[in-house]
mmCIF file of C-alpha atoms in Angstrom:
data_model
loop_
_atom_site.group_PDB
_atom_site.id
_atom_site.type_symbol
_atom_site.label_atom_id
_atom_site.label_comp_id
_atom_site.label_asym_id
_atom_site.label_seq_id
_atom_site.Cartn_x
_atom_site.Cartn_y
_atom_site.Cartn_z
ATOM 1 C CA MET Z 1 -45.623 37.457 8.103
ATOM 2 C CA LEU Z 2 -48.189 39.575 9.958
ATOM 3 C CA ILE Z 3 -50.512 42.290 8.972
ATOM 4 C CA ASP Z 4 -51.036 45.382 11.222
ATOM 5 C CA LYS Z 5 -54.860 45.566 11.287
ATOM 6 C CA ALA Z 6 -54.779 49.110 12.373
ATOM 7 C CA LYS Z 7 -53.099 50.064 9.029
ATOM 8 C CA CYS Z 8 -54.775 47.552 6.842
ATOM 9 C CA ILE Z 9 -57.689 48.858 4.656
ATOM 10 C CA GLY Z 10 -58.789 45.463 3.498
ATOM 11 C CA CYS Z 11 -58.028 46.131 -0.211
ATOM 12 C CA GLY Z 12 -56.665 42.589 -0.679
ATOM 13 C CA GLN Z 13 -53.763 43.651 -2.889
ATOM 14 C CA CYS Z 14 -51.497 41.327 -1.051
ATOM 15 C CA ARG Z 15 -53.492 38.051 -1.372
ATOM 16 C CA PRO Z 16 -52.598 36.931 -4.890
ATOM 17 C CA PHE Z 17 -48.906 37.034 -3.964
ATOM 18 C CA CYS Z 18 -49.251 34.661 -1.025
ATOM 19 C CA THR Z 19 -47.613 31.251 -1.981
ATOM 20 C CA MET Z 20 -49.814 29.338 0.556
ATOM 21 C CA SER Z 21 -53.094 31.314 0.114
ATOM 22 C CA SER Z 22 -52.952 31.951 3.690
ATOM 23 C CA ILE Z 23 -54.065 35.714 3.597
ATOM 24 C CA HIS Z 24 -57.746 36.024 4.381
ATOM 25 C CA PHE Z 25 -60.298 38.803 4.773
ATOM 26 C CA THR Z 26 -61.822 39.239 8.197
ATOM 27 C CA ARG Z 27 -63.855 41.942 10.211
ATOM 28 C CA ASN Z 28 -63.259 43.575 13.426
ATOM 29 C CA GLN Z 29 -65.391 42.758 16.344
ATOM 30 C CA LYS Z 30 -68.129 45.232 15.607
ATOM 31 C CA GLY Z 31 -68.197 44.099 12.015
ATOM 32 C CA THR Z 32 -67.678 47.621 10.744
ATOM 33 C CA LYS Z 33 -64.266 47.260 9.171
ATOM 34 C CA VAL Z 34 -62.671 44.717 6.795
ATOM 35 C CA HIS Z 35 -58.968 43.912 6.985
ATOM 36 C CA CYS Z 36 -56.721 41.164 6.055
ATOM 37 C CA MET Z 37 -55.193 38.670 8.329
ATOM 38 C CA VAL Z 38 -52.564 35.984 7.918
ATOM 39 C CA ASP Z 39 -53.010 32.299 8.951
ATOM 40 C CA GLU Z 40 -49.611 32.037 10.717
ATOM 41 C CA ASP Z 41 -49.901 28.240 10.886
ATOM 42 C CA GLU Z 42 -50.078 27.973 7.080
ATOM 43 C CA CYS Z 43 -47.697 30.932 6.358
ATOM 44 C CA VAL Z 44 -44.303 29.699 5.359
ATOM 45 C CA ASP Z 45 -42.443 33.124 5.915
ATOM 46 C CA CYS Z 46 -41.381 33.282 2.292
ATOM 47 C CA GLY Z 47 -41.785 37.063 2.279
ATOM 48 C CA ILE Z 48 -43.107 37.422 -1.205
ATOM 49 C CA CYS Z 49 -46.134 39.352 -0.166
ATOM 50 C CA TYR Z 50 -43.926 41.879 1.574
ATOM 51 C CA ARG Z 51 -41.251 42.201 -1.141
ATOM 52 C CA ALA Z 52 -43.951 42.694 -3.766
ATOM 53 C CA LYS Z 53 -44.616 46.153 -2.164
ATOM 54 C CA VAL Z 54 -48.202 46.319 -3.228
ATOM 55 C CA CYS Z 55 -49.588 47.237 0.277
ATOM 56 C CA PRO Z 56 -50.622 50.946 -0.035
ATOM 57 C CA THR Z 57 -50.475 51.445 3.792
ATOM 58 C CA ASP Z 58 -47.400 49.324 4.535
ATOM 59 C CA ALA Z 59 -49.343 47.058 6.829
ATOM 60 C CA LEU Z 60 -47.359 43.999 6.140
ATOM 61 C CA TYR Z 61 -44.333 43.245 8.420
ATOM 62 C CA GLN Z 62 -42.054 40.394 9.176
ATOM 63 C CA PRO Z 63 -41.546 39.626 12.899
ATOM 64 C CA ILE Z 64 -38.247 38.030 14.056
ATOM 65 C CA HIS Z 65 -39.041 34.421 14.902
ATOM 66 C CA GLY Z 66 -37.308 32.236 17.306
ATOM 67 C CA TRP Z 67 -36.493 28.548 17.122
ATOM 68 C CA PRO Z 68 -38.034 26.477 15.592
ATOM 69 C CA ARG Z 69 -40.348 28.860 13.642
ATOM 70 C CA SER Z 70 -37.272 30.563 12.219
ATOM 71 C CA ILE Z 71 -36.455 27.731 9.901
ATOM 72 C CA ARG Z 72 -39.577 28.481 7.824
ATOM 73 C CA GLY Z 73 -38.158 31.547 6.295
ATOM 74 C CA THR Z 74 -34.682 29.904 5.903
ATOM 75 C CA PHE Z 75 -36.075 27.300 3.729
ATOM 76 C CA SER Z 76 -38.839 29.309 2.090
ATOM 77 C CA ASN Z 77 -37.275 32.665 1.371
ATOM 78 C CA PRO Z 78 -34.714 32.444 -1.449
ATOM 79 C CA LEU Z 79 -32.835 35.493 -0.149
ATOM 80 C CA ALA Z 80 -32.236 33.906 3.117
ATOM 81 C CA GLU Z 81 -28.959 32.002 3.714
ATOM 82 C CA HIS Z 82 -28.573 28.896 5.842
ATOM 83 C CA LYS Z 83 -25.932 29.505 8.669
ATOM 84 C CA GLU Z 84 -24.423 26.079 8.205
ATOM 85 C CA THR Z 85 -24.037 25.912 4.417
ATOM 86 C CA ARG Z 86 -23.805 29.599 3.545
ATOM 87 C CA VAL Z 87 -25.938 28.733 0.628
ATOM 88 C CA PRO Z 88 -29.460 30.419 0.200
ATOM 89 C CA GLY Z 89 -32.554 28.452 -0.681
ATOM 90 C CA ARG Z 90 -33.592 24.792 -0.050
ATOM 91 C CA GLY Z 91 -30.575 22.666 -0.661
ATOM 92 C CA THR Z 92 -27.088 22.669 -2.017
ATOM 93 C CA GLU Z 93 -25.291 23.394 -5.326
ATOM 94 C CA GLU Z 94 -25.857 19.672 -6.287
ATOM 95 C CA MET Z 95 -24.380 18.863 -9.794
ATOM 96 C CA LYS Z 96 -23.935 22.537 -10.622
ATOM 97 C CA THR Z 97 -20.322 22.644 -9.416
ATOM 98 C CA ASN Z 98 -19.376 19.041 -9.964
ATOM 99 C CA ASP Z 99 -16.359 20.180 -12.055
ATOM 100 C CA ILE Z 100 -14.872 21.351 -8.825
ATOM 101 C CA THR Z 101 -16.414 19.165 -6.090
ATOM 102 C CA GLU Z 102 -16.421 15.800 -8.024
ATOM 103 C CA ARG Z 103 -19.356 15.011 -5.708
ATOM 104 C CA PHE Z 104 -20.866 12.589 -8.248
ATOM 105 C CA LYS Z 105 -18.465 10.027 -9.379
ATOM 106 C CA ARG Z 106 -18.801 7.443 -12.111
ATOM 107 C CA GLY Z 107 -20.862 4.477 -11.009
ATOM 108 C CA TYR Z 108 -23.035 6.548 -8.741
ATOM 109 C CA ALA Z 109 -26.221 8.486 -9.075
ATOM 110 C CA GLY Z 110 -27.416 11.542 -7.223
ATOM 111 C CA MET Z 111 -31.113 11.456 -6.328
ATOM 112 C CA ALA Z 112 -33.271 14.017 -4.616
ATOM 113 C CA ALA Z 113 -36.824 14.416 -3.407
ATOM 114 C CA GLU Z 114 -38.064 17.965 -3.624
ATOM 115 C CA MET Z 115 -40.689 18.110 -0.989
ATOM 116 C CA GLY Z 116 -43.556 20.630 -1.467
ATOM 117 C CA ARG Z 117 -44.386 23.230 -3.944
ATOM 118 C CA PRO Z 118 -45.938 26.732 -3.992
ATOM 119 C CA GLY Z 119 -49.686 26.382 -3.000
ATOM 120 C CA THR Z 120 -48.936 23.199 -1.175
ATOM 121 C CA GLY Z 121 -45.860 23.539 0.965
ATOM 122 C CA ALA Z 122 -44.559 20.691 3.147
ATOM 123 C CA ARG Z 123 -44.591 19.930 6.912
ATOM 124 C CA LEU Z 124 -41.338 18.627 7.872
ATOM 125 C CA ARG Z 125 -43.088 15.685 9.557
ATOM 126 C CA ASP Z 126 -43.793 14.390 6.023
ATOM 127 C CA ALA Z 127 -39.981 14.965 5.247
ATOM 128 C CA GLU Z 128 -39.284 12.718 8.146
ATOM 129 C CA LYS Z 129 -41.445 9.864 6.761
ATOM 130 C CA VAL Z 130 -39.441 10.046 3.507
ATOM 131 C CA PHE Z 131 -36.217 10.151 5.327
ATOM 132 C CA LYS Z 132 -37.028 7.072 7.364
ATOM 133 C CA ALA Z 133 -38.143 5.099 4.266
ATOM 134 C CA LEU Z 134 -34.657 6.019 2.638
ATOM 135 C CA ALA Z 135 -32.646 5.194 5.771
ATOM 136 C CA LYS Z 136 -33.852 1.750 5.696
ATOM 137 C CA LEU Z 137 -31.961 1.186 2.432
ATOM 138 C CA GLY Z 138 -28.802 2.629 3.767
ATOM 139 C CA VAL Z 139 -28.508 5.590 1.353
ATOM 140 C CA GLU Z 140 -25.985 8.198 1.857
ATOM 141 C CA PHE Z 141 -27.660 11.445 2.646
ATOM 142 C CA GLU Z 142 -25.869 14.719 1.573
ATOM 143 C CA LYS Z 143 -24.158 16.033 4.684
ATOM 144 C CA ASN Z 144 -24.156 19.596 3.601
ATOM 145 C CA ASN Z 145 -27.850 19.661 2.854
ATOM 146 C CA PRO Z 146 -29.728 21.855 5.356
ATOM 147 C CA LEU Z 147 -32.544 19.386 5.706
ATOM 148 C CA THR Z 148 -30.040 16.584 6.549
ATOM 149 C CA GLY Z 149 -28.740 18.892 9.201
ATOM 150 C CA LEU Z 150 -32.113 18.640 10.996
ATOM 151 C CA LEU Z 151 -31.562 14.788 11.442
ATOM 152 C CA ILE Z 152 -30.780 13.661 14.808
ATOM 153 C CA ASN Z 153 -30.111 10.032 13.674
ATOM 154 C CA LYS Z 154 -28.941 9.463 10.010
ATOM 155 C CA GLU Z 155 -29.226 5.718 10.506
ATOM 156 C CA THR Z 156 -32.931 5.885 11.155
ATOM 157 C CA GLY Z 157 -33.956 9.076 9.357
ATOM 158 C CA GLU Z 158 -35.319 10.585 12.530
ATOM 159 C CA MET Z 159 -35.591 14.381 12.614
ATOM 160 C CA ASN Z 160 -35.382 16.788 15.526
ATOM 161 C CA PRO Z 161 -38.893 16.504 16.966
ATOM 162 C CA GLU Z 162 -39.021 20.271 17.492
ATOM 163 C CA VAL Z 163 -39.257 20.951 13.837
ATOM 164 C CA LEU Z 164 -41.831 18.332 12.697
ATOM 165 C CA ASN Z 165 -44.768 20.673 12.738
ATOM 166 C CA GLU Z 166 -42.988 23.531 10.844
ATOM 167 C CA LYS Z 167 -44.061 24.169 7.324
ATOM 168 C CA VAL Z 168 -41.870 25.287 4.483
ATOM 169 C CA LEU Z 169 -42.455 26.220 0.967
ATOM 170 C CA SER Z 170 -40.079 23.486 -0.243
ATOM 171 C CA ALA Z 171 -37.108 21.504 0.916
ATOM 172 C CA ILE Z 172 -34.950 18.891 -0.692
ATOM 173 C CA ILE Z 173 -33.732 15.483 0.478
ATOM 174 C CA GLU Z 174 -30.428 14.748 -1.170
ATOM 175 C CA MET Z 175 -28.646 11.413 -1.491
ATOM 176 C CA ILE Z 176 -25.903 9.596 -3.353
ATOM 177 C CA ILE Z 177 -26.463 5.922 -4.426
ATOM 178 C CA PRO Z 178 -24.755 3.338 -6.580
ATOM 179 C CA LEU Z 179 -26.342 3.189 -10.088
ATOM 180 C CA GLU Z 180 -27.660 -0.348 -9.455
ATOM 181 C CA GLU Z 181 -29.834 0.921 -6.656
ATOM 182 C CA VAL Z 182 -31.805 3.539 -8.570
ATOM 183 C CA ILE Z 183 -34.875 1.497 -9.204
ATOM 184 C CA THR Z 184 -35.000 0.188 -5.620
ATOM 185 C CA VAL Z 185 -34.778 3.835 -4.277
ATOM 186 C CA LEU Z 186 -37.399 5.002 -6.837
ATOM 187 C CA ASP Z 187 -39.813 2.212 -5.630
ATOM 188 C CA THR Z 188 -39.151 3.226 -2.025
ATOM 189 C CA LEU Z 189 -39.864 6.964 -2.814
ATOM 190 C CA GLU Z 190 -43.173 5.974 -4.663
ATOM 191 C CA LYS Z 191 -44.370 4.040 -1.676
ATOM 192 C CA ALA Z 192 -43.549 6.836 0.645
ATOM 193 C CA ALA Z 193 -45.512 9.299 -1.362
ATOM 194 C CA LEU Z 194 -48.646 7.365 -0.462
ATOM 195 C CA GLU Z 195 -48.009 8.093 3.203
ATOM 196 C CA ILE Z 196 -47.522 11.755 3.205
ATOM 197 C CA ASP Z 197 -49.824 14.919 2.887
ATOM 198 C CA THR Z 198 -47.797 16.722 0.309
ATOM 199 C CA VAL Z 199 -46.144 16.230 -3.060
ATOM 200 C CA PHE Z 200 -42.602 15.867 -4.165
ATOM 201 C CA SER Z 201 -40.624 15.507 -7.414
ATOM 202 C CA ILE Z 202 -37.770 13.235 -7.986
ATOM 203 C CA ASP Z 203 -34.374 14.431 -9.258
ATOM 204 C CA LEU Z 204 -31.939 12.018 -10.802
ATOM 205 C CA VAL Z 205 -28.350 12.914 -12.021
ATOM 206 C CA ALA Z 206 -25.239 11.130 -13.087
ATOM 207 C CA ARG Z 207 -22.037 11.749 -14.949
ATOM 208 C CA VAL Z 208 -22.252 11.279 -18.747
ATOM 209 C CA ASP Z 209 -20.438 8.175 -20.005
ATOM 210 C CA GLU Z 210 -17.426 8.340 -22.372
ATOM 211 C CA ASP Z 211 -19.769 7.531 -25.278
ATOM 212 C CA LEU Z 212 -21.897 10.428 -24.303
ATOM 213 C CA SER Z 213 -24.850 8.264 -23.058
ATOM 214 C CA VAL Z 214 -26.476 8.995 -19.806
ATOM 215 C CA PRO Z 215 -26.433 6.104 -17.518
ATOM 216 C CA THR Z 216 -29.385 7.074 -15.516
ATOM 217 C CA ALA Z 217 -31.542 7.472 -18.574
ATOM 218 C CA LYS Z 218 -30.512 3.982 -19.686
ATOM 219 C CA ILE Z 219 -31.507 2.402 -16.349
ATOM 220 C CA MET Z 220 -34.964 4.258 -16.591
ATOM 221 C CA GLU Z 221 -35.676 3.038 -20.134
ATOM 222 C CA LYS Z 222 -34.524 -0.522 -19.405
ATOM 223 C CA ASN Z 223 -37.033 -0.684 -16.495
ATOM 224 C CA GLY Z 224 -39.837 0.950 -18.352
ATOM 225 C CA ARG Z 225 -39.938 3.954 -16.138
ATOM 226 C CA TRP Z 226 -41.102 7.346 -17.350
ATOM 227 C CA HIS Z 227 -38.709 10.117 -17.055
ATOM 228 C CA SER Z 228 -38.255 13.795 -18.313
ATOM 229 C CA PHE Z 229 -34.981 13.973 -20.087
ATOM 230 C CA HIS Z 230 -34.093 17.558 -19.013
ATOM 231 C CA GLY Z 231 -31.889 19.161 -16.576
ATOM 232 C CA LYS Z 232 -28.795 21.194 -15.749
ATOM 233 C CA THR Z 233 -25.704 20.339 -17.730
ATOM 234 C CA ASN Z 234 -22.175 20.579 -16.325
ATOM 235 C CA LEU Z 235 -19.914 21.581 -19.189
ATOM 236 C CA GLY Z 236 -16.634 20.706 -17.543
ATOM 237 C CA LEU Z 237 -15.396 24.393 -17.649
ATOM 238 C CA GLY Z 238 -14.625 24.644 -13.930
ATOM 239 C CA ARG Z 239 -10.936 24.088 -12.763
ATOM 240 C CA LEU Z 240 -9.583 22.982 -9.474
ATOM 241 C CA GLN Z 241 -7.584 25.513 -7.743
ATOM 242 C CA VAL Z 242 -3.980 24.610 -7.129
ATOM 243 C CA LYS Z 243 -2.920 25.167 -3.460
ATOM 244 C CA GLY Z 244 -0.760 28.216 -3.157
ATOM 245 C CA ALA Z 245 -1.635 29.680 -6.538
ATOM 246 C CA ASP Z 246 -2.975 33.142 -6.733
ATOM 247 C CA ALA Z 247 -6.849 33.335 -6.853
#
């Protein structure tokens, strides 16, 4: 995002809407006029300040960026759609469509590390550090996840070096693991958290057992690990489409 300093009157109405606090006041060379400017290195191109429509002079504008800068907006702007997955936002549909996809099977857990947050963001070099730590365990990274698509070596967790300095509002590392590996992966993520310059939250999902107990919750409780027992529930209302049937 950029600000046309010729139009900007320095009112600062856009500043509260910046998710990275990257809009600052500055003066012209003579020091006679105050206007706002965007720290482009910190800006994640989320577009919120622009969509808020608070600028009285329409000084905010979004330039078209080339690679690799272009991925900032794709991950950070919820209205942007990833070309590869056709899904907007940071990740995939995860468990929300498990009725149809059967992505998470019994005996397995889905785990994710949600890198970054508003006010913090995440450099992709930090995502690579987490990828590399997980790759040593041989986890299965979700192939349809846009962040996975930036890997050049899934066996080592190495990402495309061109994107490592790019900053995004948030991005998700998604994986599927056997239930018995949940604690090992959790320990690895906690160690990786000490090596990075951002924050991440951990998601953990599994299919409910026949007795309506949640296997991942039992694992966490057995190992004395704190967890927030909240989430998105799949009710089983989806139905697989029969090939050849009318839509």
